[in-house]
Coordinates of C-alpha atoms in Angstrom, one line a residue:
X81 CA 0.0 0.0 0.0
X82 CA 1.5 3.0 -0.7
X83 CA 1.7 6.1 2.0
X84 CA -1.4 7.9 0.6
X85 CA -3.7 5.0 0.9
X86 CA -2.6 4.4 4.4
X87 CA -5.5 5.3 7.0
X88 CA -3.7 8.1 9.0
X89 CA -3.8 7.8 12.8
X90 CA -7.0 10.6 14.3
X91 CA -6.4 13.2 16.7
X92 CA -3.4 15.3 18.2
X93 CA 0.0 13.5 18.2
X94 CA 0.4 12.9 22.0
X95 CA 4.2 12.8 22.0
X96 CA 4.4 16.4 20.3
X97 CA 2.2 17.5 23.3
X98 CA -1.4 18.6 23.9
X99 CA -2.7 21.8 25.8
X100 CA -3.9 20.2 29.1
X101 CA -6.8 22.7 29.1
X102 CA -8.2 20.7 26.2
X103 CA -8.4 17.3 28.4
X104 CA -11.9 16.6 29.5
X105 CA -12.6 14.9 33.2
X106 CA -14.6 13.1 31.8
X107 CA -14.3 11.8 28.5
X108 CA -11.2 10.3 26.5
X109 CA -9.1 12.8 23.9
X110 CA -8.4 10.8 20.6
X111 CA -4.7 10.9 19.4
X112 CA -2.1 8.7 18.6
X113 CA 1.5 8.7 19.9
X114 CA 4.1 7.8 16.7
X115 CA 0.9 6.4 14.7
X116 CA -0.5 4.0 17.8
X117 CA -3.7 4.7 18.2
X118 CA -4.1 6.0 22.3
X119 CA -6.6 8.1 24.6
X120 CA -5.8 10.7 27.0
X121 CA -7.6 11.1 29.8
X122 CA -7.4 13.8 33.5
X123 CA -8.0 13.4 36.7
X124 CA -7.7 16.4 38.7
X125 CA -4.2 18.0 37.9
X126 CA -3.0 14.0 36.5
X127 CA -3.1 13.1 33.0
X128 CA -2.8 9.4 31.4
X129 CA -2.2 8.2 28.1
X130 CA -3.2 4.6 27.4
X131 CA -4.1 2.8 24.5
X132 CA -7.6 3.7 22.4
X133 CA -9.2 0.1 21.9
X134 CA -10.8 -2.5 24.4
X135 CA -8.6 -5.6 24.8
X136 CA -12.0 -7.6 24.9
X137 CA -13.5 -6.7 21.0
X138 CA -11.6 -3.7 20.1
X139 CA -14.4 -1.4 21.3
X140 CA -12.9 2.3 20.6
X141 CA -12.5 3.6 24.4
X142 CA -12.9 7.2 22.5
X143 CA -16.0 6.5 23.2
X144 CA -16.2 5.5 26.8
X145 CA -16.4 7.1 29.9
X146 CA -13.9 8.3 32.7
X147 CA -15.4 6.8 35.9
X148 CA -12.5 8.2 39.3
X149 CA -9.3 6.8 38.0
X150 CA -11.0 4.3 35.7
X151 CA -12.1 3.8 32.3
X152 CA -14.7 2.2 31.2
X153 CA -16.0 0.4 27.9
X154 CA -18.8 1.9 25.7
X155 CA -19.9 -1.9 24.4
X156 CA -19.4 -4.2 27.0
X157 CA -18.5 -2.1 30.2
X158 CA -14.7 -3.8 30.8
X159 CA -13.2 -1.2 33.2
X160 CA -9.5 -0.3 33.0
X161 CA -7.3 2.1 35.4
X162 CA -5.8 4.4 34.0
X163 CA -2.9 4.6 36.1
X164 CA -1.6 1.1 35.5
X165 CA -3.9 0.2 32.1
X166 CA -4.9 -3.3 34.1
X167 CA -8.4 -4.7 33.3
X168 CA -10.1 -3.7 36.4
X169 CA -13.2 -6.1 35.6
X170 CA -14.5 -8.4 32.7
X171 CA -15.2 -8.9 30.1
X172 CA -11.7 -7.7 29.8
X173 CA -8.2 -9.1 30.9
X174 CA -5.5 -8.0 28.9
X175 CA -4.1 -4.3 30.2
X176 CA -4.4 -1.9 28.0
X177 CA -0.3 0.0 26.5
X178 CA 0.4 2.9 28.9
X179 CA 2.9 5.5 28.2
X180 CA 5.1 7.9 30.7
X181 CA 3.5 11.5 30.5
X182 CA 5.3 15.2 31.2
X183 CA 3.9 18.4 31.7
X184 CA 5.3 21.6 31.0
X185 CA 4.7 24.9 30.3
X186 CA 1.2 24.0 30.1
X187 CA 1.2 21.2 27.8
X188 CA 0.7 17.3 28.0
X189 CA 3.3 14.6 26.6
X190 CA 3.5 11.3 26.0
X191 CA 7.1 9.8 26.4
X192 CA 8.3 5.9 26.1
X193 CA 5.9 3.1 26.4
X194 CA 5.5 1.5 30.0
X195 CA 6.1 -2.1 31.0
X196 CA 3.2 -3.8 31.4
X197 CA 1.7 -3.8 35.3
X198 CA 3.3 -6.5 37.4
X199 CA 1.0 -8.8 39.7
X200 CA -0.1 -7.5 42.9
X201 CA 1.6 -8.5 46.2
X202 CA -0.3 -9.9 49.3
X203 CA 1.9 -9.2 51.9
X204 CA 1.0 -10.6 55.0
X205 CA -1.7 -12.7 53.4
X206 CA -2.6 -16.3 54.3
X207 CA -2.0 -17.8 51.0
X208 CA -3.9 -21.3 50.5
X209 CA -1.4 -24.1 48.8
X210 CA -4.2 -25.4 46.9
X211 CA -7.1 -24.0 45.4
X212 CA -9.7 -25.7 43.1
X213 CA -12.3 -24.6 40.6
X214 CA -15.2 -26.5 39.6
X215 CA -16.2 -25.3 36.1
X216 CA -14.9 -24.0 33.3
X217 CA -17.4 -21.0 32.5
X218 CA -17.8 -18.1 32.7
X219 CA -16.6 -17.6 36.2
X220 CA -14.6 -20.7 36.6
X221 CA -12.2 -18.9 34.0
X222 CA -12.4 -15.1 35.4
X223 CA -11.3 -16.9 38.8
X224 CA -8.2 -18.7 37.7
X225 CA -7.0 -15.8 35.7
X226 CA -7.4 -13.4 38.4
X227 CA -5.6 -15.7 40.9
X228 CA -2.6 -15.5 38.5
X229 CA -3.2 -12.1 37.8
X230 CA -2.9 -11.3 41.7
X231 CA 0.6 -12.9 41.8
X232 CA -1.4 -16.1 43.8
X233 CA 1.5 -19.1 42.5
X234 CA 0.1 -22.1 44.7
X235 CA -1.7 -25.2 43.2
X236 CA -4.3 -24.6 41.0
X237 CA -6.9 -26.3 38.9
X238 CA -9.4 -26.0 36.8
X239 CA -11.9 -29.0 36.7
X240 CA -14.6 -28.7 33.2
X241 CA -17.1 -31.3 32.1
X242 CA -16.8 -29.2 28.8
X243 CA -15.1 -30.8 26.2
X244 CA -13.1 -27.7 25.4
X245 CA -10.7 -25.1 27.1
X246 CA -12.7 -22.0 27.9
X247 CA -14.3 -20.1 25.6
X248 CA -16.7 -17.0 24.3
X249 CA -19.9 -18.7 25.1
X250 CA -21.9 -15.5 24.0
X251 CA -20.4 -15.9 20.6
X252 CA -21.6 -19.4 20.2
X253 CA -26.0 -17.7 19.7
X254 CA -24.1 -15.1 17.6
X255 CA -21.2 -14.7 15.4
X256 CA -20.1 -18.1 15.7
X257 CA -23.9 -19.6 14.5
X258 CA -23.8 -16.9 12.4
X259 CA -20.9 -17.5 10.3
X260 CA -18.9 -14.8 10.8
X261 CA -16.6 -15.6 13.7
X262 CA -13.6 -17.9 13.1
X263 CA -13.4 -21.0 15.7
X264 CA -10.2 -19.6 16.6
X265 CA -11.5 -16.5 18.2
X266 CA -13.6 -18.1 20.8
X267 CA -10.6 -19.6 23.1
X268 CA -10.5 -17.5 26.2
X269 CA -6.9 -18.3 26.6
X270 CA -4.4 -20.3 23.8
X271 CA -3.2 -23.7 25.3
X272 CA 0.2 -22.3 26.1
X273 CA -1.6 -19.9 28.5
X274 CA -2.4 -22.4 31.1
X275 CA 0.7 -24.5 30.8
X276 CA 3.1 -21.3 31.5
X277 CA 0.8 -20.2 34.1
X278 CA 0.6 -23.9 35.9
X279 CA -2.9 -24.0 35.3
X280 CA -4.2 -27.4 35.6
X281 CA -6.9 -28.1 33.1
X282 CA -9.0 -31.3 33.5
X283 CA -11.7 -31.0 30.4
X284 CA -14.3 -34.1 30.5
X285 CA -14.4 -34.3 34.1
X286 CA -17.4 -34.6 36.3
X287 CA -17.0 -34.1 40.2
X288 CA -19.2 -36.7 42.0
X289 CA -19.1 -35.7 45.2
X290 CA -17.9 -32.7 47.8
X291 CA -16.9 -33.4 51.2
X292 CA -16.6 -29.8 52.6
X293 CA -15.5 -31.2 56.4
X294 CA -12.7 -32.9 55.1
X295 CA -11.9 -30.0 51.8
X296 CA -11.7 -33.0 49.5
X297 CA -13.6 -33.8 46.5
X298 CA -14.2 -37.2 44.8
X299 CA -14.3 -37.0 40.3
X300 CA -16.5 -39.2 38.8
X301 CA -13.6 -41.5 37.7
X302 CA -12.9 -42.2 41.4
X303 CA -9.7 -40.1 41.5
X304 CA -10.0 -37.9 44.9
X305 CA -8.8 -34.0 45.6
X306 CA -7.9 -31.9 48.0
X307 CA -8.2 -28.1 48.6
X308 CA -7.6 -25.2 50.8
X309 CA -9.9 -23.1 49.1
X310 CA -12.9 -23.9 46.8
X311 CA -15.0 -22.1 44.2
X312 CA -18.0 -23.4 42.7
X313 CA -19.1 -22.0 39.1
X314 CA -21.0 -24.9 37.8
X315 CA -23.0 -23.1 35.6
X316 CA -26.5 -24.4 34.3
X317 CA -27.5 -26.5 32.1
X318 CA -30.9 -25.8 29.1
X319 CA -34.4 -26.4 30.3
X320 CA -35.9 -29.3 29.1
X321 CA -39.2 -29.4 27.3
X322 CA -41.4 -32.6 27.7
X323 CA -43.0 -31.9 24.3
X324 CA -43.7 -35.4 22.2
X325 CA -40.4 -35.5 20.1
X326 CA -38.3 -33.2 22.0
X327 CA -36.0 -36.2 22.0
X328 CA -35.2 -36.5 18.5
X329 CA -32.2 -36.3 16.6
X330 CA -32.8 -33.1 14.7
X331 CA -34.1 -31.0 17.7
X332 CA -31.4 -29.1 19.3
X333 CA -30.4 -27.0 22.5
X334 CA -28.0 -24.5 22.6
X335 CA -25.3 -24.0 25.1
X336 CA -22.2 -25.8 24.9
X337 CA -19.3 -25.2 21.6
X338 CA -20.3 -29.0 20.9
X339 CA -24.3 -27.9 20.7
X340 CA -23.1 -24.8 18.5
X341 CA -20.9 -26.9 15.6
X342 CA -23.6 -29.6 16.0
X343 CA -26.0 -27.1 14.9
X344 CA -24.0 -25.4 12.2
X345 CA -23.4 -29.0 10.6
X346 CA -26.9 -29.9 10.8
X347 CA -27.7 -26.2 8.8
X348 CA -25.6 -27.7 5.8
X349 CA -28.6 -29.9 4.9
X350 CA -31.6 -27.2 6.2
X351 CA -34.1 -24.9 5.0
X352 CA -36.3 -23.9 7.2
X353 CA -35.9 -24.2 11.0
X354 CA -38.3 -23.5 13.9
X355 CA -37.2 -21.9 16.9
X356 CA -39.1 -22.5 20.3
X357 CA -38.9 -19.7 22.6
X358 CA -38.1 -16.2 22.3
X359 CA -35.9 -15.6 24.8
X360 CA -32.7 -14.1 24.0
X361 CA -30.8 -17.0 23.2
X362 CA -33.5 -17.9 20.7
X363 CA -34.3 -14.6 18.8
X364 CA -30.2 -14.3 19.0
X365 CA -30.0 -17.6 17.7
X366 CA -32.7 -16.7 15.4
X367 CA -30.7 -13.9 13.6
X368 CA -27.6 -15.9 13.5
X369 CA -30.2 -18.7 11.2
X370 CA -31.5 -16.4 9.0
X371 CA -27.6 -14.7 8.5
X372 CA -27.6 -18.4 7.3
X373 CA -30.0 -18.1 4.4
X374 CA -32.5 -20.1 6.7
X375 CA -36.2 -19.9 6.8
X376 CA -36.8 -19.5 10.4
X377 CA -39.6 -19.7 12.6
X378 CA -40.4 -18.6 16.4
X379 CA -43.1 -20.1 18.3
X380 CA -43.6 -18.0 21.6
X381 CA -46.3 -18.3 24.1
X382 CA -46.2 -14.4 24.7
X383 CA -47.8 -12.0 23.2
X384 CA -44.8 -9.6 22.7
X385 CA -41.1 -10.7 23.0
X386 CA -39.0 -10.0 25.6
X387 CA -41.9 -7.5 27.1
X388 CA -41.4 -9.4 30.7
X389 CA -37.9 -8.0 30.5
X390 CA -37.7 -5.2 28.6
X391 CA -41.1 -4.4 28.8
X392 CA -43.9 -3.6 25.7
X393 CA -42.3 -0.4 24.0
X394 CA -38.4 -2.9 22.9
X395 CA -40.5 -6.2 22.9
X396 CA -42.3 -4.6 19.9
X397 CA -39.4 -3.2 18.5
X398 CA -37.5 -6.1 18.4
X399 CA -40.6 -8.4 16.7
X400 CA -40.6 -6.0 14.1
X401 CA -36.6 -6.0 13.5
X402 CA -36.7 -9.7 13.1
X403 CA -39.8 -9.9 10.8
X404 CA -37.4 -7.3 8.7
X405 CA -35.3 -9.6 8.3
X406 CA -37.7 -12.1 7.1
X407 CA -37.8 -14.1 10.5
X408 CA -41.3 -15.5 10.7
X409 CA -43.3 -15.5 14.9
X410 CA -45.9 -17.4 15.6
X411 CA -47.2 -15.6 18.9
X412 CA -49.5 -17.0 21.6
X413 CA -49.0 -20.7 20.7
X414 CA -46.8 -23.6 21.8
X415 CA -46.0 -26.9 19.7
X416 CA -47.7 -30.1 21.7
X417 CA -45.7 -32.0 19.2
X418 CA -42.4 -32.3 17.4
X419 CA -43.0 -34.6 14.4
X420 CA -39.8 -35.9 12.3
X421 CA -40.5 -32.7 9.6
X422 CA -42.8 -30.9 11.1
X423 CA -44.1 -29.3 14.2
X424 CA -48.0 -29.6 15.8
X425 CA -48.5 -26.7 17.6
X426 CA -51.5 -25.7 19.8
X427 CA -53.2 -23.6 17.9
X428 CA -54.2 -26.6 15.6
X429 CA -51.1 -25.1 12.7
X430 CA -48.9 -27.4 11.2
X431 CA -45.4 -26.0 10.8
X432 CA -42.8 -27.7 8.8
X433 CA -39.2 -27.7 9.9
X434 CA -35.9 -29.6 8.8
X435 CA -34.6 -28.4 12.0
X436 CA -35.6 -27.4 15.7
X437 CA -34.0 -25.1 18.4
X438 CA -35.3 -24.5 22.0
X439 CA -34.1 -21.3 23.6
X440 CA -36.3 -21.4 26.9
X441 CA -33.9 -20.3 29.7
X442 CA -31.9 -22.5 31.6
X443 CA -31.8 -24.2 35.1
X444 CA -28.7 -23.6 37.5
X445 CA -26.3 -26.9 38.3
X446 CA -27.1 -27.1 42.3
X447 CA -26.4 -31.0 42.5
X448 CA -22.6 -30.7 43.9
X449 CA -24.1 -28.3 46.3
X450 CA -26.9 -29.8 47.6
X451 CA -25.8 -33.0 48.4
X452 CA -22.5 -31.8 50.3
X453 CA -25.3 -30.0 52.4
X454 CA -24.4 -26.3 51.6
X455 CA -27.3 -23.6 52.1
X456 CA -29.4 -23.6 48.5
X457 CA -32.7 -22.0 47.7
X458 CA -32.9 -21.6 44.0
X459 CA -29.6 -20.8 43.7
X460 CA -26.3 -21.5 46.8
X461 CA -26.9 -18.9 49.0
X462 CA -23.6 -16.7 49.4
X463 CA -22.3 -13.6 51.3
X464 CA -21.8 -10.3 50.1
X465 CA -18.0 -11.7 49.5
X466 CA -19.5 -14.9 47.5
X467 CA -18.8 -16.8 50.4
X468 CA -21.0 -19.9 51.0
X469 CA -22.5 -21.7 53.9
X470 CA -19.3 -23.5 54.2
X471 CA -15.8 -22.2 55.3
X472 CA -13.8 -21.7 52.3
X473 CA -16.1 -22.5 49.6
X474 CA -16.9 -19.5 46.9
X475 CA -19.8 -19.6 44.7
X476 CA -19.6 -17.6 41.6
X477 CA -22.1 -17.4 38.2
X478 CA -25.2 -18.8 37.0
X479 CA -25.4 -20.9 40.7
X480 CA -24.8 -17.9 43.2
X481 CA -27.6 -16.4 44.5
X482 CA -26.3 -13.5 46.8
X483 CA -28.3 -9.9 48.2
X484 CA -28.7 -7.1 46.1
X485 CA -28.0 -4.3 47.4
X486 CA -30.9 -1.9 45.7
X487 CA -33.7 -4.2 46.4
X488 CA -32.6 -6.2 49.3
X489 CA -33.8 -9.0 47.9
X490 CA -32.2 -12.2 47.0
X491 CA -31.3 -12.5 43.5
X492 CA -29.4 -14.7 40.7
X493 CA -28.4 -13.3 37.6
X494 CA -27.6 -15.8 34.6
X495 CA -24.9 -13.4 32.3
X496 CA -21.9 -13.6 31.6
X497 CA -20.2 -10.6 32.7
X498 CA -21.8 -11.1 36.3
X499 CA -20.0 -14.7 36.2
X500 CA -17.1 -13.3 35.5
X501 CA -17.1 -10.4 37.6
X502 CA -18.4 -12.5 40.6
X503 CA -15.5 -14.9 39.5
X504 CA -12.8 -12.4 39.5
X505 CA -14.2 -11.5 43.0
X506 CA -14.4 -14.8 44.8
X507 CA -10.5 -15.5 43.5
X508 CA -9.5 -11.9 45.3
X509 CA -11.4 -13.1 48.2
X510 CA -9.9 -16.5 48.1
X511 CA -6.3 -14.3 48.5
X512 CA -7.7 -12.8 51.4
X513 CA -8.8 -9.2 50.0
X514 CA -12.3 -9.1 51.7
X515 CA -13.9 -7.3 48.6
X516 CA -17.6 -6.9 48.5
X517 CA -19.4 -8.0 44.9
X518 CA -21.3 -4.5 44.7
X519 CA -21.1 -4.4 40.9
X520 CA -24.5 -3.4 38.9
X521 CA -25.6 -6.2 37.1
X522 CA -24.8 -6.1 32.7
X523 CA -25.5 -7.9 29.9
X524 CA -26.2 -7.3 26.2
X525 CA -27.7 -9.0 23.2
X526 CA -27.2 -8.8 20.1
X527 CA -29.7 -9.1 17.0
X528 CA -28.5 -8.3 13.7
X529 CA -26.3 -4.6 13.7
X530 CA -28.3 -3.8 16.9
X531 CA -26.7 -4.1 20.4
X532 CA -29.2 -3.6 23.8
X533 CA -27.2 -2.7 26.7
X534 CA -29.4 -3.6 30.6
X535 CA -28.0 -2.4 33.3
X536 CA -29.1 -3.2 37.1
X537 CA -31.9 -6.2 37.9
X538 CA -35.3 -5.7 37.7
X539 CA -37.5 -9.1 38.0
X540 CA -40.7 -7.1 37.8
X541 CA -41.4 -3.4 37.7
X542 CA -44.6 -1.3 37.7
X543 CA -43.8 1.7 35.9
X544 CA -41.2 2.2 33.1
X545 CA -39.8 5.4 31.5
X546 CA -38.7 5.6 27.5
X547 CA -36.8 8.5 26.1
X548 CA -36.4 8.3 22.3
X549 CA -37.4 5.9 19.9
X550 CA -36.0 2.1 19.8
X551 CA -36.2 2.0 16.3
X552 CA -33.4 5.1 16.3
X553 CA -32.1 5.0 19.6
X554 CA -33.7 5.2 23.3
X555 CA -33.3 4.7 26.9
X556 CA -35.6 2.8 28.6
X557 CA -35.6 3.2 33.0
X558 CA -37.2 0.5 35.0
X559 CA -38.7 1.6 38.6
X560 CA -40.9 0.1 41.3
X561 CA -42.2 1.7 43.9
X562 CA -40.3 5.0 42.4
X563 CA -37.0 2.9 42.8
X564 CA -34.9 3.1 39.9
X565 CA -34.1 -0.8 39.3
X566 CA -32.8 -0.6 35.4
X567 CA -32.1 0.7 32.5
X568 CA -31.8 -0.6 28.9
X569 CA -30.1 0.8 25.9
X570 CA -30.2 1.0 22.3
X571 CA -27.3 3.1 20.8
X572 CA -27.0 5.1 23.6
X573 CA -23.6 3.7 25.0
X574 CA -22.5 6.4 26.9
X575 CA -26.0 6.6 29.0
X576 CA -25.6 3.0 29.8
X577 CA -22.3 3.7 31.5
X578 CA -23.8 6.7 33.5
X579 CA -26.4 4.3 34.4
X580 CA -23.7 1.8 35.7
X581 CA -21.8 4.6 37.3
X582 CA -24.8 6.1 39.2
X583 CA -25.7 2.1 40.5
X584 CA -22.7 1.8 41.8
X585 CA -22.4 5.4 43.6
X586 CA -26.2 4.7 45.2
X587 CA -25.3 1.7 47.0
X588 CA -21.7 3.2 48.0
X589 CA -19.7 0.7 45.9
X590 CA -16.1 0.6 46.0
X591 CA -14.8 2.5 43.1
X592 CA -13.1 0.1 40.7
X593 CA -9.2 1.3 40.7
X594 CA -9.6 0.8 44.6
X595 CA -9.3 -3.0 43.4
X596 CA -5.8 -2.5 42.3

């Protein structure tokens, strides 16, 4: 390519120095330093200059928001300091480049690029020798990276029923059954990663039981192990439908890698596929279908999609985005019957289908916990450190079922980022940092080139506010009893992080860079 068709870098040059005046507190300054694209940002009389993308997908940080001494993501809320450029929480983990900065005479510089951050010390800390996950999610991953992120360098392993190292599970409804996401993207972590960080990885293994007295636990090939400290992300598994030919080989559920290429195989020989449920695995998996060239079909009890979440006003909006893209619902009906090429459904329709998905939410994995006797109801009951009923036993993810601090109620959240986050929290907690999980509940969904962003946890609601238009963009606010529970985004990024922000000020969280 020759030097005018190379994209030039945007913004000020940072190394031939900025006019600090022209820094914002609270939003990122797009520049470059020697062509690398970076950000800088202020606090009070300090200025930073890290690099401009997200180390989870490349999100442009331009774009995000300057939360104390953090930053934070505009796509999927990963939270860097600016100080050091560590990933503060998930869905990132790689730090972000940092580079030295010098003021004078009323300018900003950036110098030579920084080292990155080196693990934390916990000095004076009771280290355990051993600790062991159970589960290789969402959470089971955050945890073991964050104990090697924190300098822990006892025993550690990492016990999976999956069949495969760690991976992007939210890719697997989305660019991955879509077509457009190489299998190479979805590792977490390349093999190497866990071998030069003694990370012990046993895939196809199945605990049998727990013995929480004697901080041992027996695999289902008889082997036994031992622990000092213990974190249980088991994760759930899909709901079941008892439907009449639920059973049969062309039906399929989606939540493993091994469900996801099953799937994509059996689309070779497909043309039309029927989708039971519209949750948002199933619409997502929906999209990802007709990306496929598929005739799809969604059969949905409910009136509305997604309107017991997101309520009437999104529900609608996200119907009618699907049925632009040629997706096909079949509302206020349920199929009784799941024939070998077609579908009966209650309504007294017929429905033909080479292929069948069910997307209707999942169930949490409890059986380790119940029958070593911890607390459960609906969920292990845990601490506001993710501590269970049992000394030295963490629950993180899908199982956990901890107190939310907004509504005082009990609650389990099934998303990913909460996994992680909860994960990254027990394995600090495991080291002995006593940190609180205070972080507002986030997920997002993707369908087609439109993103919704939810922030904060609102199982029912009686009033809801919208500002805009979902077709363009809006804000949606959640509230019961005039509490302010949620809010949901489309295309407004930078309100879901205020939204975030403002959670975690009203229940007097602890900033994020105070994790450091």
């Amino acid at each position: 390519m020759t030097e005018e068709g190379r994209k030039q870098p945007e913004g000020p040059d940072f190394s031939q120095g900025v006019a600090g005046r022209d820094v914002p507190d609270d939003r990122p300054l797009l520049g470059h330093v020697a062509g690398e694209a970076a950000i800088m940002t202020r606090q009070g009389d300090a200025f930073f200059v890290i690099g401009a993308h997200c180390t989870h997908y490349h999100a442009p940080l331009a774009d995000g928001l300057v939360v104390g001494g953090s930053i934070r993501c505009p796509w999927h809320h990963a939270c860097f300091s600016l100080r050091s450029g560590r990933a503060l929480r998930a869905p990132a983990f790689d730090a972000l480049a940092r580079w030295r900065v010098e003021q004078a005479s009323g300018k900003v510089f950036a110098r030579e690029r920084l080292p990155d951050p080196a693990p934390a010390a916990h000095k004076g800390a009771a280290q355990p020798r051993g600790v062991v996950i159970v589960g290789g999610g969402a959470a089971g991953f955050a945890a073991a990276q964050m104990l090697r992120a924190e300098g822990y360098d006892g025993i550690l392993e990492l016990i999976s029923a999956d069949t495969a190292a760690p991976y992007d599970r939210p890719n697997l409804s989305k660019d991955y059954l879509a077509g457009t996401a190489q299998p190479d993207w979805l590792p977490l972590r390349d093999p190497a990663w866990y071998r030069d960080n003694g990370v012990q990885l046993r895939l196809s293994c199945r605990v049998e039981s727990l013995d929480p007295a004697g901080k041992r636990l027996t695999l289902a090939d008889g082997a036994t192990l031992s622990y000092d400290a213990l974190l249980l992300a088991t994760g759930a598994f899909p709901t079941k439908l008892p439907t009449p030919g639920a059973d049969r080989s062309h039906v399929h559920y989606l939540r493993s890698l091994a469900d996801s290429d099953r799937l994509i195989a059996a689309c070779a020989g497909a043309r039309r596929v029927a989708v039971i449920g519209a949750s948002f695995i199933g619409l997502e998996a929906a999209a990802s279908l007709r990306a496929r060239d598929l005739e799809v079909h969604v059969i949905a009890p409910e009136a509305i999609p997604m309107a017991r979440i997101l309520g009437p006003e999104i529900g609608a909006h996200v119907r009618k985005l699907h049925e632009r893209h040629g997706v096909i619902f079949h509302l206020e009906d349920t199929a009784t019957e799941i024939g070998e090429r077609a579908l009966t459904l209650k309504s007294g329709a017929t429905l033909e289908a080479d292929l069948v998905v069910i997307g209707v939410g999942v169930r949490p994995d409890l059986a380790l916990a119940e029958s070593a006797g911890l607390a459960v109801d609906h969920g292990v009951l845990v601490d506001e450190y993710l501590q269970t009923s049992a000394p030295d036993i963490y629950a993180a993810g899908d199982i956990a079922s901890w107190r939310d601090k907004i509504t005082g109620e009990r609650i389990r959240v099934e998303h990913w980022v909460v996994a992680e986050r909860q994960g990254q929290t027990a394995a600090r907690n495991i080291l002995g940092c006593a940190e609180k999980f205070d972080a507002a509940p986030f997920f997002w969904s993707q369908h087609y080139d439109q993103a919704i962003s939810y922030v904060g946890h609102a199982a029912s609601w009686d009033r809801l506010e919208i500002s805009g238009d979902p077709a363009a963009d809006c804000a949606v606010s959640y509230f019961k009893d005039d509490r302010l529970l949620a809010v949901a985004t489309i295309g407004r990024d930078l309100d879901s992080l205020r939204a975030e922000a403002a959670f975690e000020a009203r229940i007097g969280a602890a900033p994020p860079e105070a994790i450091e």
